[in-house]
Amino acid sequence: MKWWEYLKLIPEGLKHPKDVLEGHVNNVRLTLGNLPEDEQDEIIRRRLICEGCPNNSKNKEGAKEKGFDYCTLCSCPINTKSAALGANCGAMQWNEKHPNEKPEEIRWTAYGDN
């Protein structure tokens, strides 16, 4: 089921291929211990923020089970989104798409010169 849920994210991911690729590459580099310490720290900081975010699928009542934690605002898998250092919190994308609704809090933004 997990792979099926990932496949359903492809159309949205194709709108941001650089971020998706960067997230996957940085996850591998993080696992191998091959990221600069400041980038490792930033990914960990983001994941801690997402862990407690009410828009994390595991914290949102009624969120669909996909086999992985995801942002209910942008649908991105948390591990991939948080490792894409050039990406912004999913709330930014949600706010842009829903200008007439109460804005969601943007919890982190792109890191460094990415």
Short mmCIF file of N, CA and C in Angstrom, two decimals:
data_model
loop_
_atom_site.label_atom_id
_atom_site.label_comp_id
_atom_site.label_asym_id
_atom_site.label_seq_id
_atom_site.Cartn_x
_atom_site.Cartn_y
_atom_site.Cartn_z
N MET A 1 0.82 -1.20 0.00
CA MET A 1 0.00 0.00 0.00
C MET A 1 0.87 1.26 0.00
N LYS A 2 1.98 1.21 0.68
CA LYS A 2 2.83 2.39 0.76
C LYS A 2 3.25 2.87 -0.63
N TRP A 3 3.66 1.97 -1.51
CA TRP A 3 4.11 2.37 -2.84
C TRP A 3 2.95 2.93 -3.67
N TRP A 4 1.76 2.37 -3.50
CA TRP A 4 0.59 2.89 -4.21
C TRP A 4 0.33 4.34 -3.80
N GLU A 5 0.45 4.61 -2.51
CA GLU A 5 0.23 5.98 -2.02
C GLU A 5 1.30 6.92 -2.57
N TYR A 6 2.55 6.45 -2.65
CA TYR A 6 3.59 7.28 -3.25
C TYR A 6 3.29 7.56 -4.72
N LEU A 7 2.83 6.55 -5.45
CA LEU A 7 2.52 6.73 -6.87
C LEU A 7 1.43 7.77 -7.08
N LYS A 8 0.47 7.83 -6.17
CA LYS A 8 -0.60 8.82 -6.30
C LYS A 8 -0.10 10.24 -6.08
N LEU A 9 1.08 10.38 -5.47
CA LEU A 9 1.65 11.71 -5.24
C LEU A 9 2.44 12.23 -6.44
N ILE A 10 2.69 11.38 -7.42
CA ILE A 10 3.54 11.75 -8.56
C ILE A 10 3.05 13.02 -9.27
N PRO A 11 1.75 13.15 -9.59
CA PRO A 11 1.34 14.38 -10.30
C PRO A 11 1.70 15.65 -9.54
N GLU A 12 1.51 15.66 -8.23
CA GLU A 12 1.86 16.85 -7.44
C GLU A 12 3.38 17.01 -7.37
N GLY A 13 4.09 15.89 -7.21
CA GLY A 13 5.55 15.94 -7.13
C GLY A 13 6.19 16.43 -8.41
N LEU A 14 5.56 16.16 -9.55
CA LEU A 14 6.11 16.61 -10.83
C LEU A 14 6.11 18.13 -10.95
N LYS A 15 5.31 18.80 -10.12
CA LYS A 15 5.30 20.26 -10.12
C LYS A 15 6.53 20.82 -9.41
N HIS A 16 7.17 19.98 -8.59
CA HIS A 16 8.35 20.39 -7.80
C HIS A 16 9.43 19.31 -7.86
N PRO A 17 9.90 18.93 -9.06
CA PRO A 17 10.84 17.81 -9.17
C PRO A 17 12.16 18.04 -8.44
N LYS A 18 12.63 19.29 -8.44
CA LYS A 18 13.90 19.58 -7.76
C LYS A 18 13.79 19.29 -6.26
N ASP A 19 12.68 19.71 -5.64
CA ASP A 19 12.50 19.49 -4.21
C ASP A 19 12.38 18.00 -3.89
N VAL A 20 11.63 17.28 -4.71
CA VAL A 20 11.44 15.84 -4.48
C VAL A 20 12.79 15.12 -4.58
N LEU A 21 13.53 15.41 -5.63
CA LEU A 21 14.84 14.78 -5.81
C LEU A 21 15.78 15.16 -4.67
N GLU A 22 15.81 16.44 -4.32
CA GLU A 22 16.68 16.89 -3.23
C GLU A 22 16.33 16.18 -1.92
N GLY A 23 15.04 16.02 -1.64
CA GLY A 23 14.62 15.35 -0.42
C GLY A 23 15.09 13.91 -0.37
N HIS A 24 14.95 13.19 -1.47
CA HIS A 24 15.38 11.80 -1.51
C HIS A 24 16.91 11.68 -1.40
N VAL A 25 17.62 12.52 -2.15
CA VAL A 25 19.09 12.49 -2.09
C VAL A 25 19.57 12.83 -0.68
N ASN A 26 19.00 13.86 -0.07
CA ASN A 26 19.44 14.24 1.27
C ASN A 26 19.10 13.18 2.31
N ASN A 27 18.01 12.45 2.12
CA ASN A 27 17.70 11.35 3.04
C ASN A 27 18.78 10.28 2.98
N VAL A 28 19.24 9.95 1.77
CA VAL A 28 20.33 8.98 1.62
C VAL A 28 21.60 9.52 2.24
N ARG A 29 21.93 10.76 1.94
CA ARG A 29 23.14 11.37 2.49
C ARG A 29 23.08 11.46 4.02
N LEU A 30 21.90 11.73 4.56
CA LEU A 30 21.73 11.77 6.01
C LEU A 30 21.99 10.39 6.61
N THR A 31 21.44 9.37 5.99
CA THR A 31 21.63 7.99 6.46
C THR A 31 23.10 7.60 6.43
N LEU A 32 23.80 8.04 5.40
CA LEU A 32 25.22 7.71 5.24
C LEU A 32 26.14 8.62 6.04
N GLY A 33 25.57 9.63 6.69
CA GLY A 33 26.39 10.59 7.44
C GLY A 33 27.20 11.48 6.52
N ASN A 34 26.67 11.76 5.34
CA ASN A 34 27.41 12.50 4.32
C ASN A 34 26.82 13.88 4.04
N LEU A 35 26.23 14.49 5.05
CA LEU A 35 25.71 15.85 4.93
C LEU A 35 26.48 16.75 5.91
N PRO A 36 26.70 18.00 5.54
CA PRO A 36 27.32 18.91 6.50
C PRO A 36 26.46 18.98 7.77
N GLU A 37 27.12 19.21 8.89
CA GLU A 37 26.44 19.20 10.19
C GLU A 37 25.28 20.20 10.25
N ASP A 38 25.46 21.39 9.67
CA ASP A 38 24.37 22.37 9.72
C ASP A 38 23.14 21.90 8.96
N GLU A 39 23.34 21.18 7.85
CA GLU A 39 22.21 20.67 7.08
C GLU A 39 21.54 19.51 7.83
N GLN A 40 22.33 18.67 8.47
CA GLN A 40 21.76 17.61 9.30
C GLN A 40 20.90 18.23 10.41
N ASP A 41 21.45 19.24 11.05
CA ASP A 41 20.72 19.91 12.13
C ASP A 41 19.41 20.52 11.64
N GLU A 42 19.43 21.10 10.44
CA GLU A 42 18.22 21.71 9.89
C GLU A 42 17.15 20.65 9.59
N ILE A 43 17.55 19.54 9.04
CA ILE A 43 16.59 18.46 8.76
C ILE A 43 15.99 17.94 10.06
N ILE A 44 16.81 17.75 11.06
CA ILE A 44 16.32 17.28 12.36
C ILE A 44 15.38 18.32 12.97
N ARG A 45 15.74 19.59 12.88
CA ARG A 45 14.89 20.67 13.41
C ARG A 45 13.52 20.65 12.73
N ARG A 46 13.53 20.53 11.42
CA ARG A 46 12.27 20.49 10.68
C ARG A 46 11.43 19.28 11.08
N ARG A 47 12.06 18.14 11.22
CA ARG A 47 11.32 16.92 11.57
C ARG A 47 10.71 17.02 12.96
N LEU A 48 11.41 17.67 13.87
CA LEU A 48 10.85 17.87 15.20
C LEU A 48 9.64 18.80 15.14
N ILE A 49 9.73 19.84 14.32
CA ILE A 49 8.59 20.75 14.14
C ILE A 49 7.41 19.98 13.54
N CYS A 50 7.67 19.22 12.49
CA CYS A 50 6.61 18.46 11.83
C CYS A 50 6.02 17.40 12.76
N GLU A 51 6.84 16.83 13.60
CA GLU A 51 6.38 15.80 14.55
C GLU A 51 5.23 16.33 15.40
N GLY A 52 5.32 17.56 15.85
CA GLY A 52 4.28 18.14 16.70
C GLY A 52 3.25 18.98 15.97
N CYS A 53 3.38 19.08 14.66
CA CYS A 53 2.46 19.93 13.88
C CYS A 53 1.07 19.30 13.80
N PRO A 54 0.03 20.11 14.00
CA PRO A 54 -1.34 19.58 13.90
C PRO A 54 -1.69 19.14 12.48
N ASN A 55 -0.90 19.55 11.48
CA ASN A 55 -1.16 19.14 10.09
C ASN A 55 -0.39 17.89 9.68
N ASN A 56 0.37 17.31 10.61
CA ASN A 56 0.99 16.01 10.37
C ASN A 56 -0.14 14.99 10.37
N SER A 57 -0.16 14.10 9.42
CA SER A 57 -1.25 13.13 9.28
C SER A 57 -1.49 12.33 10.56
N LYS A 58 -0.43 12.05 11.29
CA LYS A 58 -0.63 11.25 12.50
C LYS A 58 -1.25 12.07 13.64
N ASN A 59 -1.24 13.39 13.50
CA ASN A 59 -1.83 14.26 14.53
C ASN A 59 -3.21 14.79 14.13
N LYS A 60 -3.63 14.54 12.91
CA LYS A 60 -4.87 15.12 12.38
C LYS A 60 -5.97 14.05 12.36
N GLU A 61 -6.97 14.28 13.16
CA GLU A 61 -8.08 13.34 13.22
C GLU A 61 -8.75 13.25 11.85
N GLY A 62 -8.99 12.04 11.41
CA GLY A 62 -9.64 11.82 10.12
C GLY A 62 -8.70 11.77 8.94
N ALA A 63 -7.39 11.96 9.16
CA ALA A 63 -6.44 11.90 8.04
C ALA A 63 -6.35 10.47 7.53
N LYS A 64 -6.27 10.34 6.23
CA LYS A 64 -6.20 9.03 5.59
C LYS A 64 -4.88 8.35 5.94
N GLU A 65 -4.93 7.08 6.25
CA GLU A 65 -3.72 6.29 6.53
C GLU A 65 -3.06 5.96 5.19
N LYS A 66 -1.80 6.34 5.05
CA LYS A 66 -1.07 6.06 3.82
C LYS A 66 0.13 5.16 4.04
N GLY A 67 0.39 4.80 5.27
CA GLY A 67 1.55 3.96 5.55
C GLY A 67 2.80 4.78 5.85
N PHE A 68 2.67 6.10 5.84
CA PHE A 68 3.78 6.99 6.18
C PHE A 68 3.18 8.30 6.66
N ASP A 69 3.95 9.06 7.44
CA ASP A 69 3.48 10.37 7.91
C ASP A 69 3.60 11.36 6.76
N TYR A 70 2.58 12.19 6.59
CA TYR A 70 2.59 13.18 5.52
C TYR A 70 1.94 14.47 6.01
N CYS A 71 2.24 15.54 5.30
CA CYS A 71 1.64 16.84 5.59
C CYS A 71 0.24 16.85 4.98
N THR A 72 -0.77 17.10 5.78
CA THR A 72 -2.14 17.11 5.25
C THR A 72 -2.43 18.38 4.44
N LEU A 73 -1.53 19.34 4.46
CA LEU A 73 -1.72 20.56 3.67
C LEU A 73 -1.20 20.41 2.25
N CYS A 74 -0.05 19.77 2.09
CA CYS A 74 0.55 19.63 0.76
C CYS A 74 0.63 18.18 0.28
N SER A 75 0.36 17.23 1.17
CA SER A 75 0.38 15.78 0.89
C SER A 75 1.77 15.18 0.78
N CYS A 76 2.81 15.98 1.00
CA CYS A 76 4.18 15.45 0.91
C CYS A 76 4.51 14.55 2.09
N PRO A 77 5.26 13.46 1.81
CA PRO A 77 5.78 12.66 2.92
C PRO A 77 6.71 13.53 3.78
N ILE A 78 6.53 13.47 5.08
CA ILE A 78 7.30 14.34 5.99
C ILE A 78 8.80 14.11 5.83
N ASN A 79 9.24 12.85 5.73
CA ASN A 79 10.69 12.59 5.63
C ASN A 79 11.30 13.21 4.38
N THR A 80 10.58 13.18 3.27
CA THR A 80 11.09 13.75 2.03
C THR A 80 11.03 15.27 2.07
N LYS A 81 9.89 15.81 2.48
CA LYS A 81 9.70 17.26 2.50
C LYS A 81 10.71 17.93 3.44
N SER A 82 10.90 17.36 4.61
CA SER A 82 11.80 17.97 5.60
C SER A 82 13.26 17.91 5.17
N ALA A 83 13.61 16.96 4.30
CA ALA A 83 14.99 16.83 3.83
C ALA A 83 15.28 17.67 2.59
N ALA A 84 14.24 18.22 1.97
CA ALA A 84 14.42 19.09 0.81
C ALA A 84 14.70 20.50 1.33
N LEU A 85 15.96 20.81 1.49
CA LEU A 85 16.36 22.05 2.16
C LEU A 85 15.96 23.30 1.40
N GLY A 86 15.71 23.18 0.11
CA GLY A 86 15.27 24.32 -0.69
C GLY A 86 13.76 24.51 -0.67
N ALA A 87 13.06 23.61 0.01
CA ALA A 87 11.59 23.66 0.06
C ALA A 87 11.11 24.46 1.26
N ASN A 88 9.84 24.87 1.18
CA ASN A 88 9.17 25.57 2.27
C ASN A 88 8.15 24.63 2.91
N CYS A 89 7.77 24.94 4.11
CA CYS A 89 6.70 24.24 4.82
C CYS A 89 5.47 24.16 3.91
N GLY A 90 4.75 23.04 3.98
CA GLY A 90 3.56 22.84 3.16
C GLY A 90 2.49 23.89 3.37
N ALA A 91 2.52 24.57 4.50
CA ALA A 91 1.53 25.62 4.77
C ALA A 91 1.66 26.76 3.76
N MET A 92 2.87 27.03 3.29
CA MET A 92 3.06 28.12 2.33
C MET A 92 2.31 27.79 1.04
N GLN A 93 2.47 26.58 0.55
CA GLN A 93 1.78 26.14 -0.66
C GLN A 93 0.27 26.17 -0.45
N TRP A 94 -0.19 25.70 0.69
CA TRP A 94 -1.63 25.67 0.99
C TRP A 94 -2.18 27.09 1.02
N ASN A 95 -1.47 28.00 1.68
CA ASN A 95 -1.93 29.40 1.77
C ASN A 95 -2.05 30.03 0.39
N GLU A 96 -1.09 29.73 -0.50
CA GLU A 96 -1.13 30.29 -1.85
C GLU A 96 -2.34 29.78 -2.63
N LYS A 97 -2.70 28.51 -2.41
CA LYS A 97 -3.83 27.91 -3.12
C LYS A 97 -5.18 28.28 -2.52
N HIS A 98 -5.19 28.77 -1.28
CA HIS A 98 -6.44 29.09 -0.57
C HIS A 98 -6.39 30.50 0.01
N PRO A 99 -6.28 31.52 -0.85
CA PRO A 99 -6.10 32.90 -0.36
C PRO A 99 -7.30 33.44 0.42
N ASN A 100 -8.46 32.86 0.26
CA ASN A 100 -9.66 33.37 0.93
C ASN A 100 -9.95 32.66 2.25
N GLU A 101 -9.09 31.74 2.64
CA GLU A 101 -9.27 31.03 3.90
C GLU A 101 -8.25 31.51 4.92
N LYS A 102 -8.53 31.21 6.18
CA LYS A 102 -7.59 31.59 7.24
C LYS A 102 -6.23 30.96 6.95
N PRO A 103 -5.17 31.77 6.93
CA PRO A 103 -3.86 31.21 6.60
C PRO A 103 -3.35 30.26 7.69
N GLU A 104 -2.66 29.24 7.23
CA GLU A 104 -2.00 28.29 8.12
C GLU A 104 -0.63 28.85 8.50
N GLU A 105 -0.17 28.52 9.69
CA GLU A 105 1.14 28.97 10.15
C GLU A 105 2.24 28.29 9.36
N ILE A 106 3.15 29.09 8.81
CA ILE A 106 4.32 28.57 8.10
C ILE A 106 5.39 28.30 9.15
N ARG A 107 5.76 27.06 9.29
CA ARG A 107 6.62 26.64 10.39
C ARG A 107 8.11 26.63 10.05
N TRP A 108 8.46 26.56 8.77
CA TRP A 108 9.85 26.68 8.34
C TRP A 108 9.90 27.05 6.86
N THR A 109 11.02 27.64 6.46
CA THR A 109 11.19 28.07 5.06
C THR A 109 12.50 27.49 4.52
N ALA A 110 12.75 27.74 3.23
CA ALA A 110 13.94 27.23 2.56
C ALA A 110 15.19 27.59 3.37
N TYR A 111 16.15 26.70 3.33
CA TYR A 111 17.37 26.83 4.12
C TYR A 111 18.54 27.25 3.23
N GLY A 112 19.29 28.21 3.68
CA GLY A 112 20.52 28.61 3.00
C GLY A 112 20.31 29.16 1.60
N ASP A 113 21.25 28.89 0.74
CA ASP A 113 21.21 29.42 -0.63
C ASP A 113 20.72 28.38 -1.63
N ASN A 114 19.89 27.45 -1.20
CA ASN A 114 19.43 26.37 -2.10
C ASN A 114 18.49 26.88 -3.14
#
